[in-house]
Short mmCIF file of C-alpha atoms in Angstrom, two decimals:
data_model
loop_
_atom_site.label_atom_id
_atom_site.label_comp_id
_atom_site.label_asym_id
_atom_site.label_seq_id
_atom_site.Cartn_x
_atom_site.Cartn_y
_atom_site.Cartn_z
CA UNK F 770 31.91 28.60 97.12
CA UNK F 771 31.67 26.80 93.79
CA UNK F 772 29.01 24.50 95.21
CA UNK F 773 27.14 27.49 96.67
CA UNK F 774 27.11 29.17 93.25
CA UNK F 775 25.86 25.95 91.68
CA UNK F 776 23.08 25.64 94.27
CA UNK F 777 22.14 29.29 93.80
CA UNK F 778 22.05 28.94 90.00
CA UNK F 779 19.75 25.93 90.32
CA UNK F 780 17.53 27.83 92.77
CA UNK F 781 17.16 30.62 90.21
CA UNK F 782 16.44 28.09 87.50
CA UNK F 783 13.75 26.55 89.67
CA UNK F 784 12.22 29.97 90.38
CA UNK F 785 12.23 31.23 86.81
CA UNK F 786 11.12 27.92 85.28
CA UNK F 787 7.84 28.20 87.16
CA UNK F 788 4.96 29.83 85.30
CA UNK F 789 3.65 31.33 88.54
CA UNK F 790 6.77 33.51 88.78
CA UNK F 791 5.76 35.33 85.61
CA UNK F 792 2.26 36.32 86.72
CA UNK F 793 3.69 39.56 88.11
CA UNK F 794 5.49 40.40 84.88
CA UNK F 795 2.36 39.73 82.86
CA UNK F 796 0.14 41.70 85.22
CA UNK F 797 2.39 44.74 84.98
CA UNK F 798 2.35 44.64 81.19
CA UNK F 799 -1.44 44.49 81.19
CA UNK F 800 -1.64 47.31 83.78
CA UNK F 801 0.73 49.51 81.79
CA UNK F 802 -1.21 49.05 78.57
CA UNK F 803 -4.51 49.62 80.37
CA UNK F 804 -3.32 52.87 81.99
CA UNK F 805 -1.98 54.11 78.66
CA UNK F 806 -5.29 53.34 76.97
CA UNK F 807 -7.16 55.24 79.69
CA UNK F 808 -4.81 58.20 79.33
CA UNK F 809 -5.74 58.40 75.66
CA UNK F 810 -9.30 59.26 76.67
CA UNK F 811 -10.18 62.90 76.13
CA UNK F 812 -11.17 63.71 79.75
CA UNK F 813 -7.88 62.30 81.04
CA UNK F 814 -5.83 64.27 78.50
CA UNK F 815 -7.79 67.43 79.28
CA UNK F 816 -7.23 67.05 83.03
CA UNK F 817 -3.54 66.55 82.46
CA UNK F 818 -3.32 69.52 80.08
CA UNK F 819 -5.08 71.69 82.66
CA UNK F 820 -2.63 70.67 85.40
CA UNK F 821 0.36 71.40 83.17
CA UNK F 822 -0.92 74.67 81.82
CA UNK F 823 -1.92 75.92 85.31
CA UNK F 824 1.74 75.52 86.22
CA UNK F 825 2.90 77.19 83.01
CA UNK F 826 4.25 74.12 81.20
CA UNK F 827 3.60 73.10 77.59
CA UNK F 828 1.32 70.10 77.20
CA UNK F 829 2.93 68.71 74.03
CA UNK F 830 6.43 68.60 75.44
CA UNK F 831 5.64 67.41 78.96
CA UNK F 832 2.80 65.00 78.23
CA UNK F 833 5.55 62.67 77.10
CA UNK F 834 6.72 59.07 77.34
CA UNK F 835 8.80 59.91 80.42
CA UNK F 836 5.89 61.56 82.21
CA UNK F 837 3.58 58.67 81.36
CA UNK F 838 6.21 56.16 82.49
CA UNK F 839 6.43 57.91 85.87
CA UNK F 840 2.65 57.97 86.15
CA UNK F 841 2.47 54.25 85.43
CA UNK F 842 5.26 53.42 87.89
CA UNK F 843 3.98 55.64 90.69
CA UNK F 844 0.54 54.04 90.49
CA UNK F 845 1.47 50.41 89.98
CA UNK F 846 4.72 49.68 91.82
CA UNK F 847 3.25 50.19 95.25
CA UNK F 848 0.18 48.01 95.06
CA UNK F 849 0.72 45.60 92.18
CA UNK F 850 4.40 45.28 93.05
CA UNK F 851 3.64 44.43 96.66
CA UNK F 852 1.02 41.91 95.60
CA UNK F 853 3.26 39.95 93.26
CA UNK F 854 6.40 40.22 95.35
CA UNK F 855 4.58 38.90 98.40
CA UNK F 856 3.00 36.17 96.28
CA UNK F 857 6.35 34.86 95.07
CA UNK F 858 8.32 35.48 98.28
CA UNK F 859 5.52 33.94 100.36
CA UNK F 860 5.91 30.80 98.26
CA UNK F 861 9.67 30.51 98.60
CA UNK F 862 9.71 28.29 101.69
CA UNK F 863 6.05 27.63 102.47
CA UNK F 864 5.18 26.21 99.05
CA UNK F 865 8.16 23.87 99.06
CA UNK F 866 7.34 22.79 102.60
CA UNK F 867 3.74 22.16 101.56
CA UNK F 868 4.74 20.25 98.41
CA UNK F 869 7.30 18.17 100.29
CA UNK F 870 10.30 19.10 98.13
CA UNK F 871 11.87 20.92 101.07
CA UNK F 872 11.98 17.65 103.03
CA UNK F 873 13.89 16.09 100.15
CA UNK F 874 16.36 18.99 100.20
CA UNK F 875 16.69 18.88 103.99
CA UNK F 876 17.49 15.17 103.98
CA UNK F 877 20.76 16.22 102.35
CA UNK F 878 23.92 17.16 104.26
CA UNK F 879 23.24 20.87 104.03
CA UNK F 880 22.57 23.29 106.86
CA UNK F 881 19.15 24.89 107.07
CA UNK F 882 20.82 28.29 107.18
CA UNK F 883 22.48 27.65 103.85
CA UNK F 884 19.20 26.58 102.25
CA UNK F 885 17.57 29.70 103.66
CA UNK F 886 20.36 31.97 102.40
CA UNK F 887 20.14 30.56 98.89
CA UNK F 888 16.39 30.97 98.80
CA UNK F 889 16.51 34.51 100.19
CA UNK F 890 19.11 35.56 97.62
CA UNK F 891 16.94 34.11 94.86
CA UNK F 892 14.01 36.06 96.29
CA UNK F 893 16.04 39.29 96.10
CA UNK F 894 17.05 38.55 92.50
CA UNK F 895 13.37 38.09 91.64
CA UNK F 896 12.52 41.41 93.32
CA UNK F 897 15.24 43.23 91.39
CA UNK F 898 14.27 41.66 88.07
CA UNK F 899 10.59 42.54 88.51
CA UNK F 900 11.44 46.13 89.42
CA UNK F 901 13.83 46.56 86.47
CA UNK F 902 11.18 45.09 84.25
CA UNK F 903 8.63 47.63 85.48
CA UNK F 904 10.94 50.59 84.90
CA UNK F 905 12.03 49.44 81.45
CA UNK F 906 8.59 48.43 80.18
CA UNK F 907 6.96 51.59 81.59
CA UNK F 908 9.50 53.64 79.68
CA UNK F 909 9.07 51.60 76.49
CA UNK F 910 5.28 51.79 76.73
CA UNK F 911 5.27 55.53 77.47
CA UNK F 912 7.85 56.44 74.84
CA UNK F 913 6.22 54.33 72.14
CA UNK F 914 2.97 56.22 72.74
CA UNK F 915 4.20 59.82 73.17
CA UNK F 916 7.92 59.85 72.31
CA UNK F 917 10.64 61.01 74.73
CA UNK F 918 9.96 64.71 75.50
CA UNK F 919 10.26 66.29 78.95
CA UNK F 920 9.44 64.81 82.33
CA UNK F 921 6.73 66.20 84.57
CA UNK F 922 6.49 64.65 88.01
CA UNK F 923 3.72 65.16 90.53
CA UNK F 924 3.22 62.81 93.48
CA UNK F 925 1.36 64.67 96.25
CA UNK F 926 1.56 61.96 98.94
CA UNK F 927 5.33 61.83 98.65
CA UNK F 928 5.53 65.62 98.22
CA UNK F 929 7.33 65.26 94.90
CA UNK F 930 7.05 67.86 92.16
CA UNK F 931 9.56 68.28 89.35
CA UNK F 932 10.05 69.19 85.74
CA UNK F 933 12.98 68.05 83.60
CA UNK F 934 14.29 67.88 80.06
CA UNK F 935 14.80 64.49 78.41
CA UNK F 936 18.42 63.88 79.50
CA UNK F 937 18.04 64.71 83.19
CA UNK F 938 14.66 62.96 83.15
CA UNK F 939 16.24 59.73 81.92
CA UNK F 940 18.96 60.08 84.57
CA UNK F 941 16.24 60.24 87.27
CA UNK F 942 14.72 57.06 85.85
CA UNK F 943 18.11 55.37 86.10
CA UNK F 944 18.33 56.35 89.78
CA UNK F 945 14.79 55.09 90.32
CA UNK F 946 15.62 51.76 88.65
CA UNK F 947 18.56 51.36 91.02
CA UNK F 948 16.60 52.33 94.13
CA UNK F 949 13.37 50.44 93.50
CA UNK F 950 14.77 46.94 94.18
CA UNK F 951 16.08 48.12 97.57
CA UNK F 952 12.88 49.94 98.41
CA UNK F 953 10.65 46.99 97.59
CA UNK F 954 12.94 44.27 98.97
CA UNK F 955 11.35 44.83 102.39
CA UNK F 956 8.01 43.54 101.15
CA UNK F 957 9.71 40.46 99.72
CA UNK F 958 11.64 39.96 102.95
CA UNK F 959 8.50 40.29 105.06
CA UNK F 960 6.70 37.67 102.95
CA UNK F 961 9.80 35.49 103.03
CA UNK F 962 9.87 35.73 106.83
CA UNK F 963 6.25 34.55 107.11
CA UNK F 964 7.03 31.82 104.62
CA UNK F 965 9.59 30.41 107.07
CA UNK F 966 6.90 29.70 109.65
CA UNK F 967 4.69 26.65 109.60
CA UNK F 968 1.91 28.11 107.47
CA UNK F 969 0.37 27.82 104.02
CA UNK F 970 1.90 29.95 101.24
CA UNK F 971 -1.36 31.86 100.80
CA UNK F 972 -1.36 32.72 104.50
CA UNK F 973 2.16 34.13 104.25
CA UNK F 974 1.07 36.30 101.31
CA UNK F 975 -2.13 37.47 102.99
CA UNK F 976 -0.34 38.32 106.24
CA UNK F 977 2.25 40.34 104.34
CA UNK F 978 -0.34 42.26 102.35
CA UNK F 979 -2.43 42.87 105.48
CA UNK F 980 0.52 44.38 107.31
CA UNK F 981 1.45 46.38 104.23
CA UNK F 982 -2.03 47.84 103.82
CA UNK F 983 -2.41 48.57 107.54
CA UNK F 984 0.92 50.37 107.43
CA UNK F 985 -0.22 52.34 104.39
CA UNK F 986 -3.55 53.27 105.95
CA UNK F 987 -1.76 54.51 109.10
CA UNK F 988 0.34 56.67 106.84
CA UNK F 989 -2.74 58.23 105.30
CA UNK F 990 -4.25 59.22 108.67
CA UNK F 991 -3.04 62.76 109.39
CA UNK F 992 -2.98 62.25 113.19
CA UNK F 993 -0.19 59.70 112.80
CA UNK F 994 2.12 62.05 110.92
CA UNK F 995 4.49 62.03 113.90
CA UNK F 996 5.07 58.27 113.62
CA UNK F 997 5.37 58.01 109.85
CA UNK F 998 9.14 57.65 110.17
CA UNK F 999 8.53 54.20 111.65
CA UNK F 1000 6.25 53.05 108.87
CA UNK F 1001 7.43 50.67 106.19
CA UNK F 1002 5.53 52.30 103.36
CA UNK F 1003 6.95 55.72 104.20
CA UNK F 1004 10.50 54.46 103.68
CA UNK F 1005 9.52 52.29 100.72
CA UNK F 1006 8.37 55.38 98.85
CA UNK F 1007 11.86 56.83 99.12
CA UNK F 1008 12.51 55.97 95.47
CA UNK F 1009 10.25 58.83 94.38
CA UNK F 1010 12.73 61.21 96.02
CA UNK F 1011 15.06 60.92 93.03
CA UNK F 1012 12.44 62.78 91.00
CA UNK F 1013 12.68 65.86 93.22
CA UNK F 1014 14.59 68.82 91.82
CA UNK F 1015 17.17 68.66 94.62
CA UNK F 1016 17.52 64.97 95.34
CA UNK F 1017 17.38 64.49 99.14
CA UNK F 1018 20.20 61.94 99.21
CA UNK F 1019 20.54 62.04 102.99
CA UNK F 1020 16.84 61.36 103.50
CA UNK F 1021 17.00 58.57 100.93
CA UNK F 1022 20.01 57.08 102.68
CA UNK F 1023 18.22 57.27 106.01
CA UNK F 1024 15.23 55.43 104.53
CA UNK F 1025 17.51 52.79 103.04
CA UNK F 1026 19.11 52.26 106.46
CA UNK F 1027 15.63 51.84 107.99
CA UNK F 1028 14.64 49.39 105.25
CA UNK F 1029 17.92 47.52 105.70
CA UNK F 1030 17.21 47.26 109.43
CA UNK F 1031 13.69 45.98 108.72
CA UNK F 1032 15.14 43.43 106.29
CA UNK F 1033 17.77 42.19 108.74
CA UNK F 1034 15.17 41.87 111.49
CA UNK F 1035 12.76 39.95 109.26
CA UNK F 1036 15.50 37.63 108.01
CA UNK F 1037 16.69 36.87 111.55
CA UNK F 1038 13.15 36.13 112.75
CA UNK F 1039 12.55 33.94 109.69
CA UNK F 1040 15.85 32.12 110.14
CA UNK F 1041 15.15 31.36 113.81
CA UNK F 1042 11.71 30.01 112.93
CA UNK F 1043 13.03 28.01 109.99
CA UNK F 1044 15.93 26.47 111.91
CA UNK F 1045 13.74 25.41 114.83
CA UNK F 1046 10.66 24.08 113.13
CA UNK F 1047 9.85 20.48 112.37
CA UNK F 1048 9.25 19.32 108.83
CA UNK F 1049 6.74 16.50 108.63
CA UNK F 1050 4.59 15.11 105.86
CA UNK C 1156 25.74 2.40 111.64
CA UNK C 1157 22.41 3.80 112.85
CA UNK C 1158 22.05 4.44 116.56
CA UNK C 1159 19.09 5.99 118.32
CA UNK C 1160 19.59 6.85 121.99
CA UNK C 1161 16.59 7.57 124.22
CA UNK C 1162 14.72 9.58 121.63
CA UNK C 1163 11.67 11.50 122.78
CA UNK C 1164 9.33 13.70 120.81
CA UNK C 1165 6.06 15.24 121.86
CA UNK C 1166 3.55 17.05 119.61
CA UNK C 1167 1.21 18.99 121.87
CA UNK C 1168 -0.29 16.50 124.33
CA UNK C 1169 0.66 13.48 122.27
CA UNK C 1170 3.89 11.62 122.86
CA UNK C 1171 4.91 10.73 119.30
CA UNK C 1172 8.08 8.87 120.26
CA UNK C 1173 8.98 7.76 123.77
CA UNK C 1174 12.37 6.57 124.99
CA UNK C 1175 13.30 5.02 121.71
CA UNK C 1176 16.68 3.32 121.61
CA UNK C 1177 17.72 1.20 118.68
CA UNK C 1178 20.90 0.10 116.98
CA UNK C 1179 21.11 -1.03 113.39
CA UNK C 1180 24.39 -2.60 112.35
CA UNK C 1181 26.17 -1.81 109.09
CA UNK C 1182 25.03 -3.81 106.09
CA UNK C 1183 21.67 -4.78 107.64
CA UNK C 1184 18.33 -4.70 105.86
CA UNK C 1185 16.05 -3.58 108.66
CA UNK C 1186 12.29 -3.14 108.79
CA UNK C 1187 10.52 -0.52 110.87
CA UNK C 1188 6.91 -1.52 111.46
CA UNK C 1189 3.91 0.03 113.11
CA UNK C 1190 0.37 1.16 112.45
CA UNK C 1191 -0.53 4.73 111.47
CA UNK C 1192 0.54 7.15 114.19
CA UNK C 1193 2.95 4.65 115.76
CA UNK C 1194 5.80 7.14 115.43
CA UNK C 1195 7.65 5.67 112.45
CA UNK C 1196 7.66 8.81 110.31
CA UNK C 1197 8.58 10.97 113.31
CA UNK C 1198 11.48 8.61 113.99
CA UNK C 1199 12.64 8.88 110.39
CA UNK C 1200 12.20 12.65 110.56
CA UNK C 1201 14.47 12.75 113.59
CA UNK C 1202 17.03 10.51 111.86
CA UNK C 1203 17.17 12.95 108.97
CA UNK C 1204 17.28 16.07 111.11
CA UNK C 1205 13.87 17.27 109.94
CA UNK C 1206 12.15 16.79 113.27
CA UNK C 1207 13.93 18.08 116.35
CA UNK C 1208 13.90 15.55 119.21
CA UNK C 1209 12.90 16.86 122.63
CA UNK C 1210 15.67 14.71 124.06
CA UNK C 1211 17.97 11.93 122.99
CA UNK C 1212 20.22 11.69 119.98
CA UNK C 1213 20.60 10.06 116.60
CA UNK C 1214 23.99 8.87 115.41
CA UNK C 1215 24.49 8.03 111.75
CA UNK C 1216 27.85 6.44 110.95
CA UNK C 1217 29.03 7.75 114.32
CA UNK C 1218 27.99 11.39 113.70
CA UNK C 1219 25.31 13.14 115.74
CA UNK C 1220 22.60 14.42 113.38
CA UNK C 1221 21.78 17.41 115.59
CA UNK C 1222 25.35 18.47 116.19
CA UNK C 1223 27.07 17.49 112.99
CA UNK C 1224 24.42 17.36 110.35
CA UNK C 1225 26.76 17.65 107.36
CA UNK C 1226 28.85 14.60 108.29
CA UNK C 1227 25.92 12.60 109.62
CA UNK C 1228 23.87 12.97 106.43
CA UNK C 1229 26.79 12.86 104.00
CA UNK C 1230 26.33 9.14 103.45
CA UNK C 1231 22.57 8.92 103.73
CA UNK C 1232 19.97 8.63 101.00
CA UNK C 1233 16.27 8.83 101.79
CA UNK C 1234 12.90 8.55 100.16
CA UNK C 1235 9.62 9.60 101.72
CA UNK C 1236 6.14 8.21 101.76
CA UNK C 1237 5.01 10.51 98.97
CA UNK C 1238 8.08 11.59 97.05
CA UNK C 1239 7.78 15.19 95.90
CA UNK C 1240 9.49 16.77 92.94
CA UNK C 1241 9.51 19.99 90.97
CA UNK C 1242 6.94 18.67 88.52
CA UNK C 1243 7.59 21.37 85.91
CA UNK C 1244 11.24 20.28 85.59
CA UNK C 1245 12.67 17.13 84.06
CA UNK C 1246 13.65 14.12 86.13
CA UNK C 1247 17.30 14.82 85.39
CA UNK C 1248 17.01 18.45 86.50
CA UNK C 1249 15.34 17.31 89.72
CA UNK C 1250 18.22 14.95 90.39
CA UNK C 1251 20.70 17.78 89.74
CA UNK C 1252 18.87 20.05 92.19
CA UNK C 1253 18.68 17.54 95.03
CA UNK C 1254 22.22 16.29 94.50
CA UNK C 1255 23.60 19.82 94.47
CA UNK C 1256 22.88 19.91 98.20
CA UNK C 1257 25.22 16.99 98.80
CA UNK C 1258 28.18 17.38 96.52
CA UNK C 1259 28.83 17.66 92.82
CA UNK C 1260 27.79 14.47 91.11
CA UNK C 1261 29.54 13.40 87.91
CA UNK C 1262 27.55 12.68 84.77
CA UNK C 1263 28.67 9.04 85.02
CA UNK C 1264 27.37 8.67 88.58
CA UNK C 1265 24.05 10.16 87.54
CA UNK C 1266 23.69 7.93 84.48
CA UNK C 1267 24.49 4.89 86.62
CA UNK C 1268 21.77 5.73 89.13
CA UNK C 1269 19.24 6.52 86.39
CA UNK C 1270 19.98 3.22 84.63
CA UNK C 1271 19.85 1.31 87.88
CA UNK C 1272 16.27 2.42 88.54
CA UNK C 1273 15.32 1.96 84.88
CA UNK C 1274 14.44 5.56 84.03
CA UNK C 1275 16.94 5.95 81.18
CA UNK C 1276 14.52 6.79 78.38
CA UNK C 1277 12.21 9.07 80.32
CA UNK C 1278 14.66 10.98 82.49
CA UNK C 1279 14.47 14.15 80.36
CA UNK C 1280 10.67 14.28 80.42
CA UNK C 1281 9.00 16.66 82.85
CA UNK C 1282 8.11 14.92 86.11
CA UNK C 1283 4.44 15.98 85.79
CA UNK C 1284 3.98 13.30 83.10
CA UNK C 1285 5.55 10.55 85.25
CA UNK C 1286 3.40 7.75 86.64
CA UNK C 1287 3.48 7.07 90.37
CA UNK C 1288 5.85 4.15 89.82
CA UNK C 1289 8.23 6.34 87.84
CA UNK C 1290 8.19 8.94 90.59
CA UNK C 1291 9.10 6.24 93.11
CA UNK C 1292 11.98 5.19 90.88
CA UNK C 1293 13.13 8.77 90.54
CA UNK C 1294 12.95 9.11 94.31
CA UNK C 1295 15.15 6.06 94.65
CA UNK C 1296 17.60 7.46 92.09
CA UNK C 1297 17.90 10.71 94.07
CA UNK C 1298 18.44 8.71 97.25
CA UNK C 1299 21.28 6.84 95.56
CA UNK C 1300 23.07 10.03 94.55
CA UNK C 1301 25.78 10.58 95.60
CA UNK C 1302 26.34 6.94 96.53
CA UNK C 1303 25.16 6.53 100.15
CA UNK C 1304 26.08 3.95 102.78
CA UNK C 1305 22.70 4.20 104.51
CA UNK C 1306 19.33 4.16 102.75
CA UNK C 1307 16.21 5.19 104.63
CA UNK C 1308 13.07 4.25 102.75
CA UNK C 1309 9.69 5.40 104.03
CA UNK C 1310 6.96 3.33 102.35
CA UNK C 1311 8.94 2.73 99.15
CA UNK C 1312 6.16 0.58 97.65
CA UNK C 1313 3.30 2.90 98.58
CA UNK C 1314 0.77 3.20 95.77
CA UNK C 1315 2.59 0.85 93.41
CA UNK C 1316 0.83 -1.89 91.45
CA UNK C 1317 1.84 -5.53 92.12
CA UNK C 1318 4.44 -5.48 89.36
CA UNK C 1319 5.84 -2.20 90.69
CA UNK C 1320 5.99 -3.63 94.21
CA UNK C 1321 7.90 -6.65 92.94
CA UNK C 1322 10.32 -4.48 90.97
CA UNK C 1323 10.92 -2.19 93.93
CA UNK C 1324 11.59 -5.17 96.20
CA UNK C 1325 14.10 -6.63 93.73
CA UNK C 1326 15.74 -3.25 93.35
CA UNK C 1327 16.18 -2.91 97.11
CA UNK C 1328 17.50 -6.45 97.42
CA UNK C 1329 19.87 -5.86 94.52
CA UNK C 1330 21.16 -2.61 96.05
CA UNK C 1331 21.76 -4.31 99.35
CA UNK C 1332 23.67 -7.19 97.82
CA UNK C 1333 25.63 -5.10 95.34
CA UNK C 1334 26.71 -2.22 97.56
CA UNK C 1335 26.34 -3.71 101.05
CA UNK C 1336 24.15 -0.77 102.04
CA UNK C 1337 22.51 -0.43 105.43
CA UNK C 1338 18.83 -0.14 104.54
CA UNK C 1339 15.99 0.84 106.83
CA UNK C 1340 12.56 0.22 105.37
CA UNK C 1341 9.48 1.65 106.94
CA UNK C 1342 6.38 -0.03 105.53
CA UNK C 1343 2.82 -1.16 106.09
CA UNK C 1344 3.25 -4.02 103.64
CA UNK C 1345 4.30 -6.72 106.07
CA UNK C 1346 4.50 -9.39 103.38
CA UNK C 1347 7.01 -7.21 101.53
CA UNK C 1348 9.13 -6.57 104.60
CA UNK C 1349 9.04 -10.27 105.44
CA UNK C 1350 10.61 -11.13 102.10
CA UNK C 1351 13.62 -8.88 102.53
CA UNK C 1352 14.18 -8.18 106.24
CA UNK C 1353 15.10 -10.61 108.99
CA UNK C 1354 15.49 -7.90 111.56
CA UNK C 1355 12.63 -5.60 112.41
CA UNK C 1356 11.54 -3.05 114.98
CA UNK C 1357 7.88 -2.83 115.95
CA UNK C 1358 6.48 0.43 117.28
CA UNK C 1359 3.13 1.24 118.82
CA UNK C 1360 1.99 4.61 120.16
CA UNK C 1361 5.54 5.95 120.11
CA UNK C 1362 7.06 3.02 121.99
CA UNK C 1363 9.38 0.33 120.74
CA UNK C 1364 7.77 -3.06 121.39
CA UNK C 1365 10.31 -5.30 119.75
CA UNK C 1366 13.56 -5.17 117.85
CA UNK C 1367 15.75 -7.88 116.44
CA UNK C 1368 15.42 -11.08 114.44
CA UNK C 1369 11.70 -11.77 114.54
CA UNK C 1370 12.04 -15.37 113.34
CA UNK C 1371 14.57 -16.28 115.99
CA UNK C 1372 12.54 -14.54 118.71
CA UNK C 1373 9.21 -16.15 117.96
CA UNK C 1374 7.67 -19.21 116.49
CA UNK C 1375 5.25 -17.15 114.44
CA UNK C 1376 4.64 -18.53 110.93
CA UNK C 1377 4.74 -15.11 109.29
CA UNK C 1378 5.79 -11.57 110.02
CA UNK C 1379 2.14 -10.56 109.91
CA UNK C 1380 1.16 -12.94 112.69
CA UNK C 1381 4.25 -11.97 114.70
CA UNK C 1382 3.37 -8.30 114.31
CA UNK C 1383 -0.25 -8.81 115.30
CA UNK C 1384 0.74 -10.88 118.34
CA UNK C 1385 3.19 -8.22 119.47
CA UNK C 1386 0.80 -5.32 118.99
CA UNK C 1387 -2.15 -7.14 120.62
CA UNK C 1388 -0.06 -8.16 123.61
CA UNK C 1389 0.91 -4.54 124.13
CA UNK C 1390 -2.69 -3.39 123.80
CA UNK C 1391 -3.82 -5.86 126.46
CA UNK C 1392 -0.95 -4.88 128.75
CA UNK C 1393 -1.98 -1.22 128.64
#
């Protein structure tokens, strides 16, 4: 166990010492600042004020840091998050196989399954750290622009509408921060699975994103409403449920079980491919 | 020490290794020769459990690589044709990472290996600033940690300048004499192999053409002429 911890710590060091791992963090910061700058524009503020006032809520109190943070998260996590998670997870095995470092590791007396487990755990840690980063920096960016205030939530695709004071609003953000890593781990796991096959890292990333976007498009087509329960993106958006007035814990749990099942399936497929493939220069 | 029994490996339509059986005794310095595509790297891949044989088995120190990988590879160090490292990390960190997959290596063991390959002053520099020769030395250091009984070296002198080739040869010879290691060298540089190995195996198109003491088996003046004779004879036969 001590050796496993040592190997895992070195795997994390390897992951976080690489500049490429920080592209996602940087991109989110830029996106957050950009969205905030756009929201300062008069037409954007006016549209928001109209939406709030139509529903009988005060603009000054609810056009707040919390509301802006939710807006930023809701619009960036899904697409930017998937992009950078699949970029890093798609690299985990495929890049090392391409570079040849994996051959050096596999010439050691270690089972392939152990190497895979260590890398997958590191991939999950990366997913969690990126998601926490997004929640925290969205809040910091939003609050530094508009202060704390109330929280107004409106996400039509997910059917989420809610209005909260500061305290309960912050509590919902805490729930979201805890749920997001689970919700998005499926994208990382999917990219990780492709990474286990004999393919280039970019191919693993592109395949993941293609499946993700196809899944999302299917979700948008109204005729497929009856099958949305089988779609990845439907369950991945479960984190927005914590912003509903009555949090649908059962539905969230059900989605987490689905995502867990997806993850287990992807890991098993990846492990079988990884354990059977040949590594050659 | 190293035993290959009826190894076979096919990639698509091409038979990469065919019925390969070979035994290398403990403490031997052994050369594995063959032109590009002869099946040398595939053979090494199978020895290290990186390429799955279609049939046959590899025993290292009596342990089957496929069935008991941990014990089979516990006493093996290897370097590959183009050694790869995490270039953004230091040489020392790279050694730590690779060694962590064997067992914990003490600071003394690591310093010994680093000094042995002559990387003492540069070991904390990032690998991206290393020359090719330094990378080869680092590769050798990682192969020596933790201290192996078998060394498998795939083109250890590849890309080195004449001085580097000489130093690598002396290093290998020194390691063999000092620690009585079983060393398998896979190389295109026949003159190099000739200087350190009496026993060789010659492969062509996946088949083993010869194995044993090449000097005793032939009256050839050099390993190069022996190799060419062997390969040409096989070509004519087919």
